[in-house]
DNA sequence: CTATTTAGATTAAACGTTTTAGCAAAATGA
DNA sequence: TCATTTTGCTAAAACGTTTAATCTAAATAG
């Protein structure tokens, strides 16, 4: 079944393809095409099930109606849910989404951006890995529309949509303190992402504000390619039997949290009696966990919608002022922290 | 920063763009371009950081190097992980992936297929929703390369990669029987997908083979747009206090399982003492659940890799014989079923 | 010395659109 | 009646590639 083109319709009706194009793009009146001809065209187009070739359109107009989305890992439920929201909002505006998982590796995101920049997408939504500053600067330089999500680079003036990580971590930690826990550990990633830094910052602020000394020994930084073993090692050091006598732990990501909780269970520790737990992000796993895990839920729908909207604005009228949006994340106390 | 084209390079060197194109596509020898000129071209191309415009290339060659992936929901960890494997394998072969979530709604997948067929993708990988038979037939008719995954239509001769759902469900149910459970319920989806049908079939076969009568009352079909409430209702009917006196339950998807387990917990039921649980699919949630949930793990990497390979074969040399691949899923006993 | 081959390049068409500029006929105005 | 405007439509260029068809000059063959 050969695809039919503007030309096919034009020939069958004995008119020019210009006319057909104008009619099908709703510019008939504007160009004074007679009603009669106009109807004939639309009818035949429908009959032949004409669908404009987006590639040709893209070449001519320079628009692809496609967004490039670069995240850490689509298999990670946090990014999966966020990706879904972005897909949804994009579709509402007639845009498709190409997904790329960078694995937090700047070399990967570099390749992916370059690949998609070859005329394949109109703009980017990016969760930039640590060390990708130059890529972001390069995008700015050649005026490619883009929005950062999840994290941003404080030193680079860009559009971004993030949550208030400090506040969220502060809330979660304060909650633990209010529940009477004092020896609180923090397990985070050994990676220079400002969202991660801020989570630790919020944790520390809550301690300080409650006159609890910050013990750097209780802050465990995992390599960002962390595997089960790393977590097991870190968690073991937190065992109440150890000198640290940790009473509670704050996991800075759900991936860390899931592995960590699995480890706590396998060590025979009871949550929250032996050790209380709170975590950033709120995957399904936390809801069915026994006990359910206290978590910080990010407003994924809002992040998704806003990022698409900001990007579309950007692509339409190249406004100069950058949009910096900081949303609130919500702490949900559950039984893992004695709630 | 204006994008530079073949023409720019050609002009700067005072040669034709044909020559530049040939050189950069490695056809220099074939077309007897002199070494000298050849070098000049490659050097300048590198210097100017020339990247061919994929849209133009696509228009001319009819190839986009893009795959359309249509699944139920990228936010569902099963599809998230599968999507990731597909993305990875596609990237290995120089292909990008456009993700579309159909929500199991055939009208959505219809729109998505039509949208992407307008010259945007070279082929499709599809988890077809119930009721999308006509779309699949239509793809066959106009010779669009595609592969089905996760489910297929037995009456339509297509390429597909699925797991042996009957065997997997049989294994899981047999395991429960071996553990001494006799009153085993099955919670599945009220949807005409052959993978779902087969899961119920495997469940029944295991009962029959062990001389346990199949009780249709114990097979609960959820509407495919199921929400929490539906599950709660169904699970409540399974309470040991009820006349059914159910001892164990087999969830046919992880989404059902997660909601179901949450409900069992909220009813104050203990797993596995009050009721044992096994489930199709193996999300992270099952690993940190207390007790961990016995699950059927699908070979996601293999499904992803095979589907991309089959599709690429299809796109390259339009072979006529359809590839039907059935992989084995692996049952993993955990404590939720007394293991 | 002429005819043919070869080396090394170029021209131009094509892919399917959109869009600018313009044309001919009809209608209007003086 | 002639000039001007309006109506309805078309031609052709352009987007950046690829590729089939040529073309010229030099080299080789007879």
GROMACS .gro file of C-alpha atoms in nm, chain A residues 8-186:
model
  179
    8UNK     CA    1  -0.158   1.234  -0.563
    9UNK     CA    2  -0.458   1.428  -0.443
   10UNK     CA    3  -0.367   1.727  -0.659
   11UNK     CA    4  -0.336   1.517  -0.972
   12UNK     CA    5  -0.658   1.330  -0.916
   13UNK     CA    6  -0.844   1.656  -0.887
   14UNK     CA    7  -0.649   1.839  -1.153
   15UNK     CA    8  -0.540   2.115  -0.918
   16UNK     CA    9  -0.203   2.225  -0.785
   17UNK     CA   10  -0.049   2.077  -0.475
   18UNK     CA   11  -0.023   2.426  -0.338
   19UNK     CA   12  -0.399   2.444  -0.331
   20UNK     CA   13  -0.430   2.107  -0.163
   21UNK     CA   14  -0.176   2.203   0.098
   22UNK     CA   15  -0.350   2.530   0.171
   23UNK     CA   16  -0.689   2.368   0.204
   24UNK     CA   17  -0.571   2.088   0.431
   25UNK     CA   18  -0.389   2.334   0.650
   26UNK     CA   19  -0.702   2.538   0.699
   27UNK     CA   20  -0.575   2.833   0.503
   28UNK     CA   21  -0.846   2.812   0.241
   29UNK     CA   22  -1.030   3.129   0.334
   30UNK     CA   23  -0.715   3.322   0.389
   31UNK     CA   24  -0.617   3.235   0.034
   32UNK     CA   25  -0.965   3.266  -0.117
   33UNK     CA   26  -1.002   2.909  -0.234
   34UNK     CA   27  -1.357   2.851  -0.358
   35UNK     CA   28  -1.584   2.652  -0.134
   36UNK     CA   29  -1.650   2.402  -0.405
   37UNK     CA   30  -1.287   2.311  -0.466
   38UNK     CA   31  -1.220   2.322  -0.096
   39UNK     CA   32  -1.482   2.056  -0.032
   40UNK     CA   33  -1.361   1.834  -0.309
   41UNK     CA   34  -1.014   1.838  -0.163
   42UNK     CA   35  -1.113   1.761   0.192
   43UNK     CA   36  -1.340   1.483   0.077
   44UNK     CA   37  -1.083   1.314  -0.138
   45UNK     CA   38  -0.825   1.350   0.134
   46UNK     CA   39  -1.051   1.174   0.377
   47UNK     CA   40  -1.143   0.910   0.123
   48UNK     CA   41  -0.781   0.832   0.046
   49UNK     CA   42  -0.697   0.852   0.415
   50UNK     CA   43  -0.429   1.106   0.345
   51UNK     CA   44  -0.180   1.165   0.624
   52UNK     CA   45   0.083   1.432   0.573
   53UNK     CA   46   0.439   1.304   0.581
   54UNK     CA   47   0.584   1.449   0.899
   55UNK     CA   48   0.938   1.404   0.779
   56UNK     CA   49   0.883   1.618   0.473
   57UNK     CA   50   0.693   1.867   0.683
   58UNK     CA   51   0.977   1.866   0.929
   59UNK     CA   52   1.236   1.930   0.666
   60UNK     CA   53   1.046   2.221   0.523
   61UNK     CA   54   0.936   2.384   0.847
   62UNK     CA   55   1.222   2.288   1.073
   63UNK     CA   56   0.974   2.154   1.329
   64UNK     CA   57   0.947   1.787   1.421
   65UNK     CA   58   0.684   1.804   1.694
   66UNK     CA   59   0.906   1.577   1.896
   67UNK     CA   60   1.062   1.629   2.237
   68UNK     CA   61   1.381   1.460   2.351
   69UNK     CA   62   1.364   1.339   2.710
   70UNK     CA   63   1.687   1.251   2.881
   71UNK     CA   64   1.658   1.091   3.223
   72UNK     CA   65   1.870   0.862   3.434
   73UNK     CA   66   1.677   0.540   3.380
   74UNK     CA   67   1.329   0.476   3.252
   75UNK     CA   68   1.323   0.148   3.446
   76UNK     CA   69   1.345   0.343   3.770
   77UNK     CA   70   0.982   0.391   3.879
   78UNK     CA   71   1.045   0.753   3.972
   79UNK     CA   72   1.150   0.837   3.619
   80UNK     CA   73   0.894   0.598   3.476
   81UNK     CA   74   0.610   0.783   3.639
   82UNK     CA   75   0.760   1.118   3.556
   83UNK     CA   76   0.813   1.010   3.197
   84UNK     CA   77   0.453   0.906   3.175
   85UNK     CA   78   0.334   1.248   3.287
   86UNK     CA   79   0.558   1.415   3.036
   87UNK     CA   80   0.440   1.184   2.760
   88UNK     CA   81   0.081   1.265   2.850
   89UNK     CA   82   0.122   1.639   2.855
   90UNK     CA   83   0.326   1.634   2.537
   91UNK     CA   84   0.059   1.429   2.360
   92UNK     CA   85  -0.199   1.685   2.468
   93UNK     CA   86  -0.007   1.939   2.268
   94UNK     CA   87   0.054   1.716   1.970
   95UNK     CA   88   0.408   1.624   2.062
   96UNK     CA   89   0.577   1.285   2.076
   97UNK     CA   90   0.861   1.195   2.309
   98UNK     CA   91   1.189   1.016   2.244
   99UNK     CA   92   1.316   0.863   2.569
  100UNK     CA   93   1.685   0.828   2.647
  101UNK     CA   94   1.830   0.679   2.965
  102UNK     CA   95   2.167   0.826   3.051
  103UNK     CA   96   2.243   0.606   3.353
  104UNK     CA   97   2.372   0.925   3.516
  105UNK     CA   98   2.665   0.906   3.279
  106UNK     CA   99   2.755   1.237   3.113
  107UNK     CA  100   2.918   1.063   2.819
  108UNK     CA  101   2.587   0.894   2.748
  109UNK     CA  102   2.380   1.208   2.773
  110UNK     CA  103   2.631   1.382   2.551
  111UNK     CA  104   2.590   1.121   2.281
  112UNK     CA  105   2.215   1.124   2.316
  113UNK     CA  106   2.189   1.499   2.292
  114UNK     CA  107   2.412   1.509   1.988
  115UNK     CA  108   2.216   1.234   1.824
  116UNK     CA  109   1.884   1.405   1.876
  117UNK     CA  110   2.015   1.744   1.782
  118UNK     CA  111   2.058   1.633   1.425
  119UNK     CA  112   1.717   1.770   1.342
  120UNK     CA  113   1.525   1.504   1.527
  121UNK     CA  114   1.371   1.702   1.811
  122UNK     CA  115   1.251   2.055   1.869
  123UNK     CA  116   1.367   2.072   2.227
  124UNK     CA  117   1.484   1.880   2.531
  125UNK     CA  118   1.370   1.797   2.880
  126UNK     CA  119   1.676   1.682   3.070
  127UNK     CA  120   1.765   1.543   3.410
  128UNK     CA  121   2.134   1.629   3.368
  129UNK     CA  122   2.390   1.389   3.511
  130UNK     CA  123   2.675   1.520   3.723
  131UNK     CA  124   2.953   1.650   3.502
  132UNK     CA  125   2.730   1.749   3.212
  133UNK     CA  126   2.764   2.122   3.269
  134UNK     CA  127   2.944   2.178   2.942
  135UNK     CA  128   2.664   2.006   2.752
  136UNK     CA  129   2.410   2.235   2.910
  137UNK     CA  130   2.620   2.539   2.834
  138UNK     CA  131   2.655   2.421   2.477
  139UNK     CA  132   2.279   2.390   2.445
  140UNK     CA  133   2.244   2.744   2.574
  141UNK     CA  134   2.504   2.869   2.332
  142UNK     CA  135   2.334   2.741   2.022
  143UNK     CA  136   1.992   2.838   2.152
  144UNK     CA  137   1.843   2.491   2.164
  145UNK     CA  138   1.528   2.508   2.375
  146UNK     CA  139   1.556   2.293   2.687
  147UNK     CA  140   1.432   2.258   3.043
  148UNK     CA  141   1.609   2.083   3.328
  149UNK     CA  142   1.415   1.863   3.568
  150UNK     CA  143   1.487   1.692   3.899
  151UNK     CA  144   1.818   1.874   3.936
  152UNK     CA  145   1.983   2.188   3.804
  153UNK     CA  146   2.319   2.355   3.808
  154UNK     CA  147   2.313   2.653   4.044
  155UNK     CA  148   2.592   2.821   3.851
  156UNK     CA  149   2.415   2.803   3.520
  157UNK     CA  150   2.118   3.024   3.444
  158UNK     CA  151   1.864   2.788   3.288
  159UNK     CA  152   1.500   2.698   3.292
  160UNK     CA  153   1.428   2.426   3.545
  161UNK     CA  154   1.156   2.252   3.740
  162UNK     CA  155   1.267   2.096   4.066
  163UNK     CA  156   1.130   2.034   4.413
  164UNK     CA  157   1.245   2.201   4.730
  165UNK     CA  158   1.479   1.924   4.833
  166UNK     CA  159   1.605   2.103   5.142
  167UNK     CA  160   1.258   2.155   5.279
  168UNK     CA  161   1.150   1.799   5.200
  169UNK     CA  162   1.453   1.642   5.364
  170UNK     CA  163   1.411   1.880   5.656
  171UNK     CA  164   1.049   1.774   5.701
  172UNK     CA  165   1.128   1.405   5.692
  173UNK     CA  166   1.416   1.437   5.935
  174UNK     CA  167   1.218   1.662   6.168
  175UNK     CA  168   0.946   1.404   6.171
  176UNK     CA  169   1.194   1.144   6.293
  177UNK     CA  170   1.318   1.380   6.561
  178UNK     CA  171   0.965   1.453   6.672
  179UNK     CA  172   0.910   1.081   6.707
  180UNK     CA  173   1.196   1.081   6.955
  181UNK     CA  174   1.478   0.950   6.737
  182UNK     CA  175   1.811   1.122   6.783
  183UNK     CA  176   2.074   0.899   6.628
  184UNK     CA  177   1.967   0.942   6.267
  185UNK     CA  178   2.175   0.819   5.974
  186UNK     CA  179   2.158   0.943   5.617
   0.00000   0.00000   0.00000
